[in-house]
C-alpha positions as a Markdown table, in Angstrom:
| # | Residue | x | y | z |
|---|---|---|---|---|
| 1 | Met | 261.8 | -32.8 | 257.6 |
| 2 | Thr | 265.1 | -31.0 | 258.9 |
| 3 | Asp | 268.9 | -30.7 | 258.4 |
| 4 | Ser | 269.9 | -33.5 | 260.7 |
| 5 | Glu | 267.2 | -35.6 | 258.6 |
| 6 | Ala | 268.2 | -34.3 | 255.2 |
| 7 | Ser | 272.1 | -34.6 | 256.2 |
| 8 | Ala | 271.6 | -38.2 | 256.9 |
| 9 | Trp | 269.5 | -39.7 | 254.1 |
| 10 | Ser | 269.1 | -38.3 | 250.7 |
| 11 | Pro | 265.7 | -37.3 | 249.9 |
| 12 | Glu | 265.8 | -40.2 | 247.3 |
| 13 | Asp | 266.7 | -43.0 | 250.0 |
| 14 | Tyr | 264.2 | -41.2 | 252.6 |
| 15 | Asp | 261.6 | -41.6 | 250.2 |
| 16 | Thr | 262.1 | -45.2 | 249.1 |
| 17 | Trp | 262.5 | -46.6 | 252.6 |
| 18 | Phe | 258.9 | -45.8 | 252.6 |
| 19 | Asp | 258.1 | -48.9 | 249.5 |
| 20 | Arg | 260.0 | -51.2 | 252.0 |
| 21 | Pro | 258.2 | -53.5 | 253.7 |
| 22 | Trp | 258.4 | -52.0 | 257.5 |
| 23 | Gly | 257.8 | -48.5 | 255.7 |
| 24 | Arg | 255.2 | -50.0 | 254.3 |
| 25 | Tyr | 254.0 | -51.2 | 257.4 |
| 26 | Ala | 254.6 | -48.0 | 259.6 |
| 27 | Phe | 253.4 | -45.7 | 257.0 |
| 28 | Ala | 250.3 | -47.1 | 256.7 |
| 29 | Thr | 249.5 | -47.5 | 260.1 |
| 30 | Glu | 251.4 | -44.1 | 261.1 |
| 31 | Ser | 249.0 | -42.1 | 258.9 |
| 32 | Ala | 245.7 | -44.0 | 259.7 |
| 33 | Ala | 246.2 | -43.2 | 263.4 |
| 34 | Val | 246.7 | -39.7 | 262.4 |
| 35 | Leu | 243.5 | -39.2 | 260.2 |
| 36 | Ala | 241.8 | -40.9 | 263.0 |
| 37 | Ala | 242.6 | -37.8 | 265.2 |
| 38 | Thr | 242.4 | -35.2 | 262.6 |
| 39 | Gly | 239.1 | -36.5 | 262.1 |
| 40 | Pro | 237.1 | -35.9 | 258.3 |
| 41 | Leu | 239.1 | -33.9 | 256.5 |
| 42 | Ala | 236.3 | -33.2 | 253.9 |
| 43 | Ala | 236.8 | -29.5 | 253.1 |
| 44 | Arg | 239.4 | -28.1 | 255.2 |
| 45 | Thr | 242.4 | -26.9 | 255.4 |
| 46 | Val | 245.7 | -29.2 | 256.3 |
| 47 | Leu | 248.9 | -27.5 | 257.0 |
| 48 | Asp | 251.7 | -30.3 | 256.6 |
| 49 | Val | 255.1 | -29.2 | 258.7 |
| 50 | Gly | 258.0 | -31.1 | 258.0 |
| 51 | Cys | 256.3 | -32.8 | 254.4 |
| 52 | Gly | 259.0 | -34.3 | 253.1 |
| 53 | Thr | 258.6 | -36.5 | 250.4 |
| 54 | Gly | 254.4 | -35.7 | 250.5 |
| 55 | Arg | 253.2 | -39.1 | 251.1 |
| 56 | Leu | 251.4 | -37.6 | 254.3 |
| 57 | Leu | 250.1 | -34.8 | 251.4 |
| 58 | Ser | 248.1 | -37.1 | 249.6 |
| 59 | Ala | 246.8 | -39.1 | 252.2 |
| 60 | Val | 245.4 | -36.5 | 253.3 |
| 61 | Thr | 244.0 | -34.8 | 249.9 |
| 62 | Ala | 242.8 | -38.2 | 249.3 |
| 63 | Ala | 240.6 | -37.6 | 252.1 |
| 64 | Gly | 239.2 | -34.5 | 251.2 |
| 65 | Ala | 241.7 | -31.5 | 252.6 |
| 66 | Thr | 243.2 | -28.6 | 251.2 |
| 67 | Ala | 246.6 | -29.3 | 251.8 |
| 68 | Ile | 249.4 | -26.9 | 251.6 |
| 69 | Gly | 253.2 | -28.4 | 252.9 |
| 70 | Leu | 256.1 | -26.8 | 253.9 |
| 71 | Asp | 259.7 | -28.3 | 254.6 |
| 72 | Asn | 262.8 | -26.5 | 255.1 |
| 73 | Asp | 264.8 | -28.7 | 252.9 |
| 74 | Ser | 264.4 | -28.4 | 249.0 |
| 75 | Gly | 265.5 | -31.7 | 248.1 |
| 76 | Met | 262.3 | -33.0 | 249.9 |
| 77 | Leu | 260.3 | -30.4 | 248.0 |
| 78 | Gly | 260.9 | -31.4 | 244.6 |
| 79 | Val | 260.3 | -35.1 | 244.9 |
| 80 | Ala | 257.0 | -34.1 | 246.8 |
| 81 | Ala | 255.9 | -32.5 | 243.7 |
| 82 | Arg | 256.5 | -34.8 | 241.9 |
| 83 | Arg | 253.6 | -36.6 | 243.9 |
| 84 | Thr | 251.0 | -34.6 | 244.8 |
| 85 | Ser | 249.4 | -31.4 | 243.0 |
| 86 | Ala | 249.4 | -29.6 | 246.8 |
| 87 | Pro | 251.5 | -26.1 | 246.9 |
| 88 | Leu | 254.4 | -26.3 | 248.4 |
| 89 | Val | 256.7 | -24.4 | 251.3 |
| 90 | Arg | 259.9 | -23.6 | 251.8 |
| 91 | Gly | 260.2 | -22.4 | 255.1 |
| 92 | Asp | 261.3 | -22.9 | 258.8 |
| 93 | Ala | 258.6 | -24.9 | 261.3 |
| 94 | Ala | 259.3 | -21.8 | 264.3 |
| 95 | Ala | 258.5 | -19.1 | 262.0 |
| 96 | Leu | 255.4 | -20.3 | 259.8 |
| 97 | Pro | 255.0 | -18.0 | 257.1 |
| 98 | Leu | 250.8 | -18.1 | 257.6 |
| 99 | Arg | 248.4 | -15.6 | 259.2 |
| 100 | Ser | 247.3 | -16.8 | 262.6 |
| 101 | Ala | 244.0 | -18.7 | 262.9 |
| 102 | Ala | 244.7 | -19.8 | 258.7 |
| 103 | Val | 243.7 | -23.7 | 258.4 |
| 104 | Asp | 242.1 | -26.2 | 260.2 |
| 105 | Val | 244.5 | -28.9 | 261.2 |
| 106 | Thr | 247.8 | -28.7 | 261.0 |
| 107 | Ile | 250.2 | -32.1 | 261.7 |
| 108 | Ala | 253.7 | -32.3 | 262.3 |
| 109 | Leu | 255.4 | -36.3 | 262.1 |
| 110 | Ala | 258.4 | -37.0 | 263.6 |
| 111 | Val | 259.2 | -33.4 | 263.9 |
| 112 | Leu | 259.3 | -31.9 | 267.2 |
| 113 | Glu | 262.0 | -34.9 | 267.9 |
| 114 | Phe | 264.9 | -32.9 | 265.8 |
| 115 | Val | 264.4 | -29.0 | 266.0 |
| 116 | Ala | 265.9 | -26.6 | 268.5 |
| 117 | Asp | 262.6 | -25.4 | 270.4 |
| 118 | Pro | 260.2 | -27.3 | 270.3 |
| 119 | Pro | 257.4 | -25.1 | 271.9 |
| 120 | Ala | 258.0 | -22.3 | 270.0 |
| 121 | Val | 257.1 | -25.4 | 266.8 |
| 122 | Leu | 254.2 | -26.3 | 268.7 |
| 123 | Ala | 253.5 | -22.8 | 269.7 |
| 124 | Glu | 253.6 | -21.6 | 265.7 |
| 125 | Met | 251.5 | -24.6 | 264.7 |
| 126 | Ala | 249.3 | -23.4 | 267.3 |
| 127 | Arg | 249.1 | -20.2 | 266.2 |
| 128 | Val | 247.9 | -20.6 | 262.7 |
| 129 | Thr | 245.0 | -23.6 | 263.4 |
| 130 | Arg | 241.7 | -21.7 | 263.8 |
| 131 | Pro | 240.2 | -21.7 | 267.0 |
| 132 | Gly | 238.0 | -25.1 | 267.4 |
| 133 | Gly | 240.5 | -27.2 | 264.7 |
| 134 | Tyr | 243.0 | -29.5 | 265.5 |
| 135 | Val | 247.0 | -29.7 | 266.4 |
| 136 | Val | 248.4 | -33.4 | 265.8 |
| 137 | Val | 252.0 | -34.2 | 265.9 |
| 138 | Gly | 253.7 | -37.7 | 265.7 |
| 139 | Ala | 256.2 | -38.5 | 268.1 |
| 140 | Leu | 258.5 | -41.9 | 268.3 |
| 141 | Asn | 259.0 | -43.0 | 271.4 |
| 142 | Pro | 262.6 | -45.0 | 271.7 |
| 143 | Asn | 260.9 | -46.9 | 274.9 |
| 144 | Ser | 258.6 | -49.7 | 272.8 |
| 145 | Pro | 258.9 | -52.7 | 271.0 |
| 146 | Trp | 260.7 | -50.9 | 268.1 |
| 147 | Gly | 263.3 | -48.3 | 269.9 |
| 148 | Val | 264.4 | -51.0 | 272.0 |
| 149 | Ala | 264.6 | -53.6 | 268.7 |
| 150 | His | 267.0 | -50.6 | 266.5 |
| 151 | Leu | 268.6 | -49.5 | 270.0 |
| 152 | Leu | 272.2 | -49.7 | 268.4 |
| 153 | Gly | 270.6 | -47.6 | 264.9 |
| 154 | Met | 269.1 | -44.9 | 267.5 |
| 155 | Arg | 272.7 | -43.9 | 268.0 |
| 156 | Arg | 273.5 | -43.5 | 264.2 |
| 157 | Pro | 272.5 | -40.3 | 262.7 |
| 158 | Pro | 269.9 | -38.9 | 261.7 |
| 159 | Trp | 268.4 | -40.6 | 265.5 |
| 160 | Ser | 271.5 | -39.3 | 266.7 |
| 161 | Ala | 270.4 | -35.9 | 266.7 |
| 162 | Ala | 266.5 | -36.3 | 268.0 |
| 163 | Arg | 265.5 | -35.3 | 271.2 |
| 164 | Phe | 263.1 | -38.0 | 272.4 |
| 165 | Leu | 260.0 | -36.3 | 274.0 |
| 166 | Asn | 258.2 | -38.8 | 276.2 |
| 167 | Arg | 254.9 | -38.8 | 277.0 |
| 168 | Arg | 254.4 | -36.6 | 280.1 |
| 169 | Arg | 256.5 | -33.9 | 277.9 |
| 170 | Leu | 254.4 | -34.0 | 274.9 |
| 171 | Arg | 251.3 | -33.3 | 277.4 |
| 172 | Glu | 252.7 | -31.3 | 279.3 |
| 173 | Leu | 253.9 | -29.1 | 275.5 |
| 174 | Ala | 250.2 | -29.2 | 274.5 |
| 175 | Arg | 248.9 | -27.6 | 277.8 |
| 176 | Pro | 248.5 | -24.0 | 277.1 |
| 177 | His | 246.9 | -24.8 | 273.4 |
| 178 | Gly | 243.7 | -26.3 | 274.1 |
| 179 | Thr | 243.1 | -30.2 | 274.5 |
| 180 | Ala | 244.3 | -32.3 | 274.8 |
| 181 | His | 244.9 | -36.4 | 273.6 |
| 182 | Leu | 247.6 | -38.2 | 272.9 |
| 183 | Thr | 247.5 | -42.1 | 271.6 |
| 184 | Gly | 250.3 | -44.7 | 270.5 |
| 185 | Thr | 250.5 | -47.3 | 267.4 |
| 186 | Leu | 252.8 | -48.9 | 265.5 |
| 187 | Leu | 253.4 | -51.8 | 268.3 |
| 188 | Ala | 255.5 | -53.5 | 266.4 |
| 189 | Pro | 259.2 | -53.9 | 266.2 |
| 190 | Gly | 260.1 | -54.5 | 262.4 |
| 191 | Ala | 258.5 | -56.1 | 259.6 |
| 192 | Phe | 258.7 | -60.0 | 260.5 |
| 193 | Pro | 256.6 | -62.7 | 258.3 |
| 194 | Gly | 252.4 | -62.8 | 259.1 |
| 195 | Leu | 252.9 | -58.7 | 259.8 |
| 196 | Gly | 249.8 | -57.6 | 258.6 |
| 197 | Arg | 247.8 | -60.0 | 259.5 |
| 198 | Leu | 248.8 | -59.4 | 262.7 |
| 199 | Arg | 247.5 | -55.9 | 262.0 |
| 200 | Pro | 244.2 | -56.4 | 264.5 |
| 201 | Val | 246.0 | -58.1 | 267.5 |
| 202 | Leu | 248.1 | -55.4 | 267.4 |
| 203 | Gly | 245.7 | -52.6 | 267.5 |
| 204 | Val | 244.0 | -54.7 | 270.7 |
| 205 | Leu | 246.8 | -54.4 | 272.4 |
| 206 | Glu | 248.1 | -50.7 | 271.3 |
| 207 | Arg | 244.5 | -49.6 | 272.9 |
| 208 | Leu | 245.6 | -51.3 | 275.7 |
| 209 | Ile | 249.4 | -50.1 | 276.3 |
| 210 | Pro | 249.2 | -47.0 | 274.3 |
| 211 | Trp | 252.7 | -45.8 | 275.8 |
| 212 | Ala | 254.3 | -48.9 | 274.0 |
| 213 | Gly | 253.8 | -47.8 | 271.0 |
| 214 | Ala | 256.5 | -46.3 | 268.6 |
| 215 | Phe | 254.5 | -44.0 | 267.0 |
| 216 | Gln | 252.8 | -41.6 | 270.0 |
| 217 | Val | 250.2 | -39.3 | 268.1 |
| 218 | Leu | 249.2 | -36.1 | 270.1 |
| 219 | Ser | 245.7 | -34.5 | 269.2 |
| 220 | Ile | 245.3 | -30.7 | 270.2 |
| 221 | Gln | 242.4 | -29.4 | 269.6 |
| 222 | Arg | 242.4 | -25.3 | 269.7 |
| 223 | Arg | 240.6 | -23.7 | 272.3 |
| 224 | Ser | 237.8 | -21.1 | 271.4 |
């Protein structure tokens, strides 16, 4: 979570959004894609950069990982502390307070769109990830059905502050750090009746047209 996001939503409002129908569906879809990208997490150490209110941290620890959450907003971390027992650190994504190769997996969801220097943040994530480990980035795609359906909303905070990264740019950012794999998920434009029952069909379509997913998942395996 970044300053621009925090200025638009209170921590409580941000967190309760995930309890609404679309928030529940989107988080379930996105977190499943992230966990698929990281591979098995049992006995691994994971850093969640921009951890917000700790929902992904909870999913990561439930998968067996030892997790650390970092965010630059104390309000978000306050909500996260009520959800997870994982260590929480207030810090800057562009200057991570960890030694090099300290963790097995580093994750950042909807963070690079809101930082001043995405290459610097990704380089920091790569630095603290051990050789052979994974850096996983979740990026929002305004050129998806979701983005088109919410075009007017994109002109208001926090989205108006975002600098979205297309698939080509994500691959460019990944190139110095290891072997990259890019997928897309969350094909639905929003919540509608019967969405849950359509998830298997949407999953097939996402594999056929990953570029149309609202949530792009970049997985980088660090060079040994």
